[in-house]
């Protein structure tokens, strides 16, 4: 590429002239960049609205779920018995009284052992660990214990190699490495003795074990002494004075009542668990819907606002379809609720149910165009007629879900279209970068050649001046 010192011959600021000419040449590209910035701002605004509308859809869909209206709460008469509930379509309400007759525990097996031998002639303690068995391996069998302490093996036994270290500590280490449902450690009782303690990994009568190979391994020839594991048990009074027992390998019972989990921590009698409809939880879902709707209405208002004083609009001021979303949402609240009769069939068509004002669900419009929710009104209406309020609430949730699904689909379509437009504009901007670079190179060469030509003319002028001066 040709180059020259700026204005060396002509005295012109050629770099400045080229810069100004390039600004003129780049005007179309600048306009494209302005369009991209505007389109990106609009996309961000559409996405903000879409997020809020999706929030309404999610809250409305929750109202349309049967599990929402089957919410229950449970209370216990004893501080040592705790309860929790979960969404369960089969959940029922009621009361259950029972006695906690036992708690779950792990198996504990022990054997007193010699940890070091006193074999030195000087009477000092030998620090070499003493072997507790001559066997090269032991066998762990997993199984269950019945109420009489009888063991029944379940599954295949596990062989544990102890040939590398037959001391109490070595046996404990091998048991732990096997991960076979038991853990072990040595509890020191003196400098040379201790207790090999082997515990089950889990509670419950179904998580027992037997270890073979350590018979007579105790310091006085003892074998392993075992306290079998126990399952937690509760006793429930039935009809006609009968009782029945429910067991659990842990202290948690999840099969007493549908949707209710009971955790026991103490043996006691006369515990009562009451289960009732969790109206407060349902009301919270209604409040979440109202909050989501108000958030969407506020977002739409901000994105479409116009200030007459400053004559300035917002990114979506001219988009009627977005403003119309507010009207449709408000209309769905203000016009009341009518929905198809769920008992209607093709053979027996029934008239739609005209539920009427959503005030019956605790929802109203205030003067500012925002929704309000009265939890006390909702709870009172629900307690008065749970079936009616549940049916209406689910129908309202279904209708709003369909409405907002259409809105989000339309918004996503607009966003996709705008993003395609941005991609196209950015492609044009990139093409302009190439054209402008070529134009700048051409201008630089043109002005460089001009400087060279002017330099030659100046040299010729100086030569002629010298010749004419010589003639005179």
Short mmCIF file of C-alpha atoms in Angstrom, two decimals:
data_model
loop_
_atom_site.label_atom_id
_atom_site.label_comp_id
_atom_site.label_asym_id
_atom_site.label_seq_id
_atom_site.Cartn_x
_atom_site.Cartn_y
_atom_site.Cartn_z
CA UNK A 1 0.00 0.00 0.00
CA UNK A 2 1.29 3.47 -0.90
CA UNK A 3 2.02 5.87 1.94
CA UNK A 4 3.32 9.37 2.38
CA UNK A 5 3.97 11.95 5.05
CA UNK A 6 0.72 13.82 5.68
CA UNK A 7 0.62 16.98 3.44
CA UNK A 8 4.42 17.07 2.97
CA UNK A 9 4.20 18.67 -0.49
CA UNK A 10 0.65 19.97 -0.76
CA UNK A 11 0.42 21.28 2.79
CA UNK A 12 -3.03 19.63 3.06
CA UNK A 13 -4.14 17.56 6.09
CA UNK A 14 -4.84 14.49 3.97
CA UNK A 15 -5.43 12.21 6.99
CA UNK A 16 -8.17 14.53 8.27
CA UNK A 17 -9.71 14.75 4.81
CA UNK A 18 -9.74 10.96 4.48
CA UNK A 19 -11.33 10.61 7.93
CA UNK A 20 -14.11 13.06 6.99
CA UNK A 21 -14.71 11.36 3.65
CA UNK A 22 -14.90 7.96 5.41
CA UNK A 23 -17.52 9.30 7.81
CA UNK A 24 -19.66 10.21 4.82
CA UNK A 25 -19.03 6.82 3.24
CA UNK A 26 -19.92 5.05 6.53
CA UNK A 27 -23.25 6.86 6.99
CA UNK A 28 -25.32 3.88 5.68
CA UNK A 29 -23.45 1.51 8.04
CA UNK A 30 -24.03 3.87 10.97
CA UNK A 31 -27.75 3.84 10.22
CA UNK A 32 -27.66 0.02 10.23
CA UNK A 33 -25.95 0.02 13.65
CA UNK A 34 -28.63 2.35 15.00
CA UNK A 35 -31.27 -0.11 13.75
CA UNK A 36 -29.48 -3.00 15.44
CA UNK A 37 -29.32 -1.13 18.76
CA UNK A 38 -33.04 -0.32 18.53
CA UNK A 39 -33.93 -3.90 17.65
CA UNK A 40 -31.82 -5.26 20.51
CA UNK A 41 -33.54 -2.92 22.96
CA UNK A 42 -36.93 -4.09 21.69
CA UNK A 43 -35.91 -7.75 22.03
CA UNK A 44 -34.85 -7.16 25.65
CA UNK A 45 -38.22 -5.50 26.32
CA UNK A 46 -40.17 -8.36 24.71
CA UNK A 47 -38.17 -10.86 26.72
CA UNK A 48 -38.89 -8.96 29.95
CA UNK A 49 -42.63 -9.04 29.22
CA UNK A 50 -42.46 -12.70 28.18
CA UNK A 51 -40.77 -13.64 31.46
CA UNK A 52 -43.55 -12.01 33.48
CA UNK A 53 -46.30 -13.60 31.37
CA UNK A 54 -44.60 -16.98 31.83
CA UNK A 55 -44.75 -16.32 35.58
CA UNK A 56 -48.54 -15.99 35.35
CA UNK A 57 -48.74 -19.18 33.29
CA UNK A 58 -46.73 -21.10 35.88
CA UNK A 59 -48.88 -19.83 38.77
CA UNK A 60 -52.11 -20.53 36.84
CA UNK A 61 -50.93 -24.02 35.95
CA UNK A 62 -50.35 -24.68 39.66
CA UNK A 63 -53.97 -23.70 40.37
CA UNK A 64 -55.06 -26.17 37.70
CA UNK A 65 -53.27 -29.09 39.39
CA UNK A 66 -55.39 -31.44 41.50
CA UNK A 67 -52.45 -31.85 43.88
CA UNK A 68 -52.71 -28.16 44.82
CA UNK A 69 -56.25 -28.68 46.09
CA UNK A 70 -55.34 -31.92 47.86
CA UNK A 71 -52.81 -30.16 50.08
CA UNK A 72 -52.94 -31.37 53.67
CA UNK A 73 -51.36 -30.42 57.00
CA UNK A 74 -50.61 -32.73 59.91
CA UNK A 75 -50.15 -32.05 63.61
CA UNK A 76 -48.96 -34.32 66.44
CA UNK A 77 -50.03 -34.37 70.07
CA UNK A 78 -46.48 -35.25 71.16
CA UNK A 79 -43.29 -33.19 70.75
CA UNK A 80 -41.33 -36.41 70.24
CA UNK A 81 -43.42 -37.35 67.18
CA UNK A 82 -43.00 -35.02 64.21
CA UNK A 83 -44.96 -35.00 60.97
CA UNK A 84 -44.50 -33.77 57.42
CA UNK A 85 -46.75 -33.86 54.38
CA UNK A 86 -46.25 -34.11 50.63
CA UNK A 87 -48.35 -33.68 47.53
CA UNK A 88 -50.32 -36.87 47.08
CA UNK A 89 -53.44 -37.25 44.97
CA UNK A 90 -54.57 -40.01 47.32
CA UNK A 91 -54.03 -37.93 50.45
CA UNK A 92 -56.86 -38.13 52.97
CA UNK A 93 -57.80 -36.27 56.12
CA UNK A 94 -58.51 -37.84 59.47
CA UNK A 95 -57.06 -38.74 62.86
CA UNK A 96 -54.82 -41.60 64.00
CA UNK A 97 -53.93 -42.60 67.59
CA UNK A 98 -51.12 -45.05 68.33
CA UNK A 99 -48.47 -46.21 70.84
CA UNK A 100 -44.76 -46.11 70.02
CA UNK A 101 -43.57 -49.50 71.34
CA UNK A 102 -39.95 -49.52 70.10
CA UNK A 103 -37.40 -47.41 68.25
CA UNK A 104 -35.13 -48.49 65.42
CA UNK A 105 -31.55 -49.41 66.30
CA UNK A 106 -28.45 -50.81 64.61
CA UNK A 107 -26.87 -54.18 65.39
CA UNK A 108 -23.98 -54.07 67.85
CA UNK A 109 -21.52 -56.97 68.09
CA UNK A 110 -18.52 -56.96 70.45
CA UNK A 111 -15.64 -59.19 71.46
CA UNK A 112 -12.92 -58.44 74.08
CA UNK A 113 -9.48 -58.81 72.47
CA UNK A 114 -5.77 -58.62 73.24
CA UNK A 115 -4.24 -55.70 71.37
CA UNK A 116 -0.53 -56.22 72.27
CA UNK A 117 1.45 -59.14 73.73
CA UNK A 118 3.71 -59.00 76.81
CA UNK A 119 6.32 -61.40 75.42
CA UNK A 120 9.61 -59.59 76.04
CA UNK A 121 12.01 -61.19 78.53
CA UNK A 122 12.44 -57.88 80.32
CA UNK A 123 8.72 -57.71 81.04
CA UNK A 124 8.17 -54.65 78.90
CA UNK A 125 5.12 -54.43 76.63
CA UNK A 126 5.78 -55.66 73.12
CA UNK A 127 4.37 -53.09 70.66
CA UNK A 128 3.72 -55.70 67.99
CA UNK A 129 -0.10 -56.06 67.48
CA UNK A 130 -1.30 -59.42 68.71
CA UNK A 131 -3.23 -61.62 66.25
CA UNK A 132 -6.71 -62.54 67.46
CA UNK A 133 -7.26 -65.44 65.05
CA UNK A 134 -5.32 -67.88 62.91
CA UNK A 135 -7.88 -67.69 60.09
CA UNK A 136 -6.93 -65.95 56.83
CA UNK A 137 -10.46 -64.69 56.18
CA UNK A 138 -13.77 -64.08 57.84
CA UNK A 139 -17.28 -64.25 56.38
CA UNK A 140 -20.03 -61.66 56.81
CA UNK A 141 -23.59 -62.82 56.21
CA UNK A 142 -26.38 -60.28 55.92
CA UNK A 143 -29.95 -61.03 56.92
CA UNK A 144 -32.84 -60.45 59.30
CA UNK A 145 -33.56 -61.13 62.97
CA UNK A 146 -36.99 -62.21 64.19
CA UNK A 147 -38.50 -61.15 67.51
CA UNK A 148 -36.81 -64.12 69.20
CA UNK A 149 -33.34 -63.18 67.99
CA UNK A 150 -33.14 -65.88 65.32
CA UNK A 151 -31.09 -64.94 62.25
CA UNK A 152 -32.09 -65.69 58.65
CA UNK A 153 -29.52 -65.08 55.94
CA UNK A 154 -30.53 -62.98 52.95
CA UNK A 155 -28.35 -62.77 49.83
CA UNK A 156 -24.82 -64.01 49.29
CA UNK A 157 -22.19 -63.94 52.04
CA UNK A 158 -19.15 -61.65 51.78
CA UNK A 159 -15.68 -63.09 52.30
CA UNK A 160 -13.22 -60.62 53.89
CA UNK A 161 -9.48 -61.27 53.59
CA UNK A 162 -7.56 -60.61 56.86
CA UNK A 163 -4.36 -62.48 56.00
CA UNK A 164 -2.28 -59.28 55.85
CA UNK A 165 -3.10 -58.29 59.45
CA UNK A 166 -4.87 -60.63 61.86
CA UNK A 167 -4.80 -58.22 64.80
CA UNK A 168 -7.98 -56.62 66.12
CA UNK A 169 -7.08 -53.36 64.35
CA UNK A 170 -6.35 -55.24 61.11
CA UNK A 171 -9.68 -57.09 61.26
CA UNK A 172 -11.51 -53.80 61.86
CA UNK A 173 -9.72 -52.18 58.92
CA UNK A 174 -10.61 -55.09 56.62
CA UNK A 175 -14.28 -55.00 57.66
CA UNK A 176 -14.46 -51.25 56.96
CA UNK A 177 -12.79 -51.66 53.55
CA UNK A 178 -15.31 -54.36 52.54
CA UNK A 179 -18.29 -51.96 52.78
CA UNK A 180 -20.50 -54.98 53.37
CA UNK A 181 -23.06 -53.40 55.68
CA UNK A 182 -20.99 -53.16 58.85
CA UNK A 183 -18.27 -50.95 60.30
CA UNK A 184 -15.74 -51.71 63.03
CA UNK A 185 -13.25 -50.12 65.38
CA UNK A 186 -11.15 -51.12 68.43
CA UNK A 187 -11.91 -49.48 71.76
CA UNK A 188 -8.86 -49.66 74.07
CA UNK A 189 -9.58 -50.67 77.65
CA UNK A 190 -5.91 -50.88 78.74
CA UNK A 191 -2.40 -50.86 77.26
CA UNK A 192 -2.78 -54.43 76.05
CA UNK A 193 -6.54 -55.07 75.82
CA UNK A 194 -9.54 -53.65 74.07
CA UNK A 195 -12.91 -54.39 72.55
CA UNK A 196 -13.52 -55.04 68.87
CA UNK A 197 -16.79 -53.23 68.19
CA UNK A 198 -18.71 -54.12 65.01
CA UNK A 199 -21.84 -52.09 64.22
CA UNK A 200 -24.42 -52.39 61.48
CA UNK A 201 -24.53 -49.61 58.89
CA UNK A 202 -28.32 -49.27 59.00
CA UNK A 203 -31.06 -49.56 61.60
CA UNK A 204 -33.85 -52.10 61.46
CA UNK A 205 -34.33 -55.85 61.96
CA UNK A 206 -33.83 -56.36 58.22
CA UNK A 207 -30.27 -54.99 58.40
CA UNK A 208 -28.62 -57.58 60.60
CA UNK A 209 -25.44 -59.61 60.06
CA UNK A 210 -23.42 -62.54 61.35
CA UNK A 211 -19.61 -62.78 61.23
CA UNK A 212 -18.04 -66.22 61.01
CA UNK A 213 -14.34 -66.87 61.58
CA UNK A 214 -13.86 -65.07 64.88
CA UNK A 215 -15.21 -67.84 67.13
CA UNK A 216 -13.07 -68.04 70.26
CA UNK A 217 -11.04 -65.00 69.20
CA UNK A 218 -11.68 -63.17 72.49
CA UNK A 219 -8.88 -62.65 74.98
CA UNK A 220 -10.30 -65.43 77.14
CA UNK A 221 -11.61 -67.51 74.24
CA UNK A 222 -14.89 -65.63 73.99
CA UNK A 223 -16.94 -65.46 70.79
CA UNK A 224 -18.76 -62.40 69.47
CA UNK A 225 -21.66 -61.16 71.63
CA UNK A 226 -24.45 -59.61 69.60
CA UNK A 227 -27.30 -57.23 70.32
CA UNK A 228 -29.61 -57.70 67.30
CA UNK A 229 -30.92 -54.67 65.41
CA UNK A 230 -34.48 -53.53 65.97
CA UNK A 231 -37.14 -51.98 63.83
CA UNK A 232 -39.27 -49.14 65.06
CA UNK A 233 -42.80 -50.27 65.85
CA UNK A 234 -46.06 -48.55 66.57
CA UNK A 235 -49.26 -50.18 67.73
CA UNK A 236 -52.56 -48.86 66.41
CA UNK A 237 -55.92 -49.59 67.97
CA UNK A 238 -58.42 -51.07 65.54
CA UNK A 239 -62.12 -51.73 65.66
CA UNK A 240 -63.59 -54.06 68.25
CA UNK A 241 -60.64 -53.70 70.59
CA UNK A 242 -58.15 -55.19 68.15
CA UNK A 243 -54.70 -53.76 67.57
CA UNK A 244 -52.23 -54.03 64.72
CA UNK A 245 -48.52 -53.35 64.55
CA UNK A 246 -46.66 -51.36 61.92
CA UNK A 247 -42.87 -51.70 61.60
CA UNK A 248 -40.19 -49.57 59.96
CA UNK A 249 -36.44 -50.17 59.60
CA UNK A 250 -35.97 -46.50 60.49
CA UNK A 251 -37.80 -44.27 62.95
CA UNK A 252 -39.75 -42.85 60.01
CA UNK A 253 -43.16 -44.18 58.95
CA UNK A 254 -44.44 -43.15 55.54
CA UNK A 255 -47.18 -45.78 55.12
CA UNK A 256 -49.56 -44.87 57.93
CA UNK A 257 -51.64 -42.26 56.09
CA UNK A 258 -51.39 -41.20 52.43
CA UNK A 259 -49.27 -38.09 52.04
CA UNK A 260 -48.14 -38.05 55.69
CA UNK A 261 -44.72 -38.99 57.07
CA UNK A 262 -44.37 -39.62 60.82
CA UNK A 263 -41.03 -39.62 62.64
CA UNK A 264 -40.80 -41.07 66.17
CA UNK A 265 -38.01 -40.49 68.69
CA UNK A 266 -39.35 -41.86 71.99
CA UNK A 267 -41.28 -44.86 73.29
CA UNK A 268 -44.64 -43.57 74.52
CA UNK A 269 -48.38 -44.17 74.43
CA UNK A 270 -51.45 -42.30 73.28
CA UNK A 271 -49.97 -40.23 70.43
CA UNK A 272 -52.53 -38.65 68.12
CA UNK A 273 -51.82 -37.33 64.60
CA UNK A 274 -54.52 -35.13 63.05
CA UNK A 275 -54.57 -34.50 59.29
CA UNK A 276 -56.68 -31.75 57.74
CA UNK A 277 -56.95 -29.83 54.47
CA UNK A 278 -54.19 -27.22 54.23
CA UNK A 279 -56.36 -24.29 53.15
CA UNK A 280 -53.58 -21.84 53.98
CA UNK A 281 -51.28 -23.53 51.46
CA UNK A 282 -53.94 -23.31 48.75
CA UNK A 283 -54.48 -19.63 49.56
CA UNK A 284 -50.73 -19.05 49.17
CA UNK A 285 -50.97 -20.42 45.62
CA UNK A 286 -53.77 -17.93 44.90
CA UNK A 287 -51.62 -15.13 46.30
CA UNK A 288 -48.72 -16.25 44.08
CA UNK A 289 -51.00 -15.99 41.04
CA UNK A 290 -52.09 -12.48 42.00
CA UNK A 291 -48.48 -11.39 42.57
CA UNK A 292 -47.38 -12.82 39.21
CA UNK A 293 -50.25 -11.07 37.40
CA UNK A 294 -49.49 -7.71 39.03
CA UNK A 295 -45.82 -8.09 38.08
CA UNK A 296 -46.77 -8.73 34.45
CA UNK A 297 -49.20 -5.80 34.34
CA UNK A 298 -46.51 -3.53 35.76
CA UNK A 299 -43.92 -4.72 33.23
CA UNK A 300 -46.28 -4.19 30.30
CA UNK A 301 -47.11 -0.71 31.57
CA UNK A 302 -43.43 0.23 31.85
CA UNK A 303 -42.50 -1.14 28.43
CA UNK A 304 -45.39 0.57 26.60
CA UNK A 305 -45.52 3.86 28.54
CA UNK A 306 -45.56 7.27 26.82
CA UNK A 307 -44.75 10.57 28.54
CA UNK A 308 -46.72 13.46 26.94
CA UNK A 309 -44.64 16.04 28.78
CA UNK A 310 -41.33 14.90 27.32
CA UNK A 311 -42.93 13.31 24.24
CA UNK A 312 -40.82 10.24 24.86
CA UNK A 313 -42.04 6.70 24.56
CA UNK A 314 -40.77 3.33 25.78
CA UNK A 315 -39.33 0.53 23.64
CA UNK A 316 -42.76 -1.04 23.02
CA UNK A 317 -44.96 2.08 23.08
CA UNK A 318 -46.19 1.50 19.55
CA UNK A 319 -46.90 -2.20 19.92
CA UNK A 320 -50.65 -2.60 20.30
CA UNK A 321 -50.42 -6.39 20.72
CA UNK A 322 -48.42 -5.99 23.95
CA UNK A 323 -50.77 -3.35 25.37
CA UNK A 324 -53.67 -5.64 24.47
CA UNK A 325 -52.27 -8.32 26.76
CA UNK A 326 -53.03 -6.12 29.76
CA UNK A 327 -56.60 -5.67 28.59
CA UNK A 328 -57.09 -9.40 28.14
CA UNK A 329 -55.70 -10.16 31.59
CA UNK A 330 -57.84 -7.53 33.26
CA UNK A 331 -60.89 -8.66 31.30
CA UNK A 332 -60.40 -12.24 32.50
CA UNK A 333 -60.67 -10.92 36.07
CA UNK A 334 -63.38 -8.31 35.70
CA UNK A 335 -65.89 -10.26 33.59
CA UNK A 336 -66.21 -13.11 36.09
CA UNK A 337 -65.82 -16.82 35.56
CA UNK A 338 -67.84 -19.14 33.35
CA UNK A 339 -66.60 -22.63 32.55
CA UNK A 340 -67.85 -25.89 31.01
CA UNK A 341 -69.76 -28.19 33.33
CA UNK A 342 -67.35 -31.06 34.12
CA UNK A 343 -70.33 -33.46 34.30
CA UNK A 344 -71.34 -32.66 30.73
CA UNK A 345 -71.06 -35.45 28.12
CA UNK A 346 -71.81 -35.83 24.42
CA UNK A 347 -74.96 -37.70 25.31
CA UNK A 348 -75.96 -35.40 28.15
CA UNK A 349 -74.75 -31.84 27.35
CA UNK A 350 -75.09 -29.51 30.32
CA UNK A 351 -75.10 -25.74 30.41
CA UNK A 352 -71.82 -24.02 31.36
CA UNK A 353 -71.40 -23.15 35.01
CA UNK A 354 -71.62 -19.41 35.66
CA UNK A 355 -69.50 -19.02 38.77
CA UNK A 356 -69.58 -15.24 38.63
CA UNK A 357 -67.29 -12.72 40.30
CA UNK A 358 -63.80 -13.83 41.27
CA UNK A 359 -64.37 -12.06 44.57
CA UNK A 360 -65.61 -15.49 45.65
CA UNK A 361 -61.99 -16.63 45.24
CA UNK A 362 -60.76 -13.57 47.13
CA UNK A 363 -59.54 -11.84 43.93
CA UNK A 364 -60.58 -8.27 43.00
CA UNK A 365 -59.38 -5.32 40.89
CA UNK A 366 -58.54 -2.08 42.66
CA UNK A 367 -58.80 1.44 41.25
CA UNK A 368 -55.21 1.42 39.99
CA UNK A 369 -55.83 -1.62 37.80
CA UNK A 370 -53.94 -3.99 40.10
CA UNK A 371 -55.23 -7.23 41.57
CA UNK A 372 -55.79 -7.71 45.29
CA UNK A 373 -56.25 -10.94 47.20
CA UNK A 374 -58.06 -11.49 50.49
CA UNK A 375 -56.84 -14.67 52.14
CA UNK A 376 -59.55 -14.52 54.79
CA UNK A 377 -62.30 -14.29 52.15
CA UNK A 378 -60.83 -17.23 50.26
CA UNK A 379 -60.49 -19.39 53.37
CA UNK A 380 -64.06 -18.60 54.42
CA UNK A 381 -65.41 -19.47 50.96
CA UNK A 382 -63.40 -22.68 50.82
CA UNK A 383 -64.48 -23.84 54.26
CA UNK A 384 -68.09 -23.10 53.32
CA UNK A 385 -68.00 -25.17 50.10
CA UNK A 386 -64.66 -26.83 49.34
CA UNK A 387 -65.89 -28.69 46.25
CA UNK A 388 -67.29 -25.54 44.63
CA UNK A 389 -64.19 -23.44 45.24
CA UNK A 390 -61.86 -26.23 44.10
CA UNK A 391 -63.77 -26.72 40.86
CA UNK A 392 -63.89 -22.98 40.14
CA UNK A 393 -60.23 -22.46 41.07
CA UNK A 394 -59.06 -25.24 38.79
CA UNK A 395 -61.25 -23.98 35.93
CA UNK A 396 -59.89 -20.46 36.34
CA UNK A 397 -56.35 -21.81 36.39
CA UNK A 398 -56.97 -23.78 33.20
CA UNK A 399 -58.44 -20.79 31.36
CA UNK A 400 -55.61 -18.49 32.40
CA UNK A 401 -53.01 -21.10 31.45
CA UNK A 402 -54.44 -21.26 27.92
CA UNK A 403 -54.59 -17.46 27.66
CA UNK A 404 -51.01 -16.90 28.78
CA UNK A 405 -49.71 -19.82 26.70
CA UNK A 406 -51.01 -18.02 23.59
CA UNK A 407 -49.36 -14.80 24.77
CA UNK A 408 -45.98 -16.41 25.36
CA UNK A 409 -46.16 -18.16 21.98
CA UNK A 410 -46.83 -14.85 20.22
CA UNK A 411 -44.09 -13.05 22.14
CA UNK A 412 -41.57 -15.77 21.37
CA UNK A 413 -42.49 -15.52 17.69
CA UNK A 414 -41.85 -11.77 17.74
CA UNK A 415 -38.55 -12.26 19.56
CA UNK A 416 -37.44 -14.87 17.02
CA UNK A 417 -38.36 -12.52 14.15
CA UNK A 418 -36.48 -9.61 15.70
CA UNK A 419 -33.40 -11.76 16.32
CA UNK A 420 -33.44 -12.84 12.67
CA UNK A 421 -33.64 -9.17 11.69
CA UNK A 422 -30.66 -8.39 13.94
CA UNK A 423 -28.64 -11.21 12.37
CA UNK A 424 -29.40 -9.87 8.90
CA UNK A 425 -28.44 -6.31 9.87
CA UNK A 426 -25.20 -7.50 11.48
CA UNK A 427 -24.37 -9.38 8.28
CA UNK A 428 -24.87 -6.15 6.29
CA UNK A 429 -22.70 -4.27 8.79
CA UNK A 430 -19.92 -6.83 8.32
CA UNK A 431 -20.14 -6.43 4.55
CA UNK A 432 -19.85 -2.66 4.97
CA UNK A 433 -16.69 -3.17 7.03
CA UNK A 434 -15.06 -4.79 3.98
CA UNK A 435 -16.30 -2.09 1.58
CA UNK A 436 -15.18 0.74 3.87
CA UNK A 437 -11.74 -0.80 4.38
CA UNK A 438 -11.29 -1.01 0.58
CA UNK A 439 -12.51 2.59 0.16
CA UNK A 440 -10.08 3.87 2.80
CA UNK A 441 -7.18 2.07 1.11
CA UNK A 442 -8.16 3.63 -2.24
CA UNK A 443 -8.33 7.15 -0.76
CA UNK A 444 -4.99 6.74 0.96
CA UNK A 445 -3.40 5.63 -2.33
CA UNK A 446 -5.08 8.47 -4.23
CA UNK A 447 -3.76 11.16 -1.88
CA UNK A 448 -0.35 9.46 -1.69
CA UNK A 449 -0.11 9.50 -5.50
CA UNK A 450 -1.18 13.16 -5.47
CA UNK A 451 1.67 14.03 -3.10
CA UNK A 452 4.14 12.18 -5.35
CA UNK A 453 2.88 14.01 -8.46
CA UNK A 454 3.03 17.38 -6.74
CA UNK A 455 6.56 16.55 -5.59
CA UNK A 456 7.66 15.86 -9.18
CA UNK A 457 6.06 19.10 -10.41
CA UNK A 458 7.82 21.02 -7.68
CA UNK A 459 11.17 19.47 -8.68
CA UNK A 460 10.59 20.43 -12.32
CA UNK A 461 9.61 23.96 -11.31
CA UNK A 462 12.78 24.34 -9.30
CA UNK A 463 14.92 23.07 -12.25
CA UNK A 464 13.30 25.50 -14.69
CA UNK A 465 13.74 28.34 -12.27
CA UNK A 466 17.44 27.47 -12.04
CA UNK A 467 17.86 27.31 -15.84
CA UNK A 468 16.13 30.64 -16.35
CA UNK A 469 18.26 32.24 -13.69
CA UNK A 470 21.41 30.97 -15.52
CA UNK A 471 20.33 32.47 -18.85
CA UNK A 472 19.91 35.90 -17.31
#
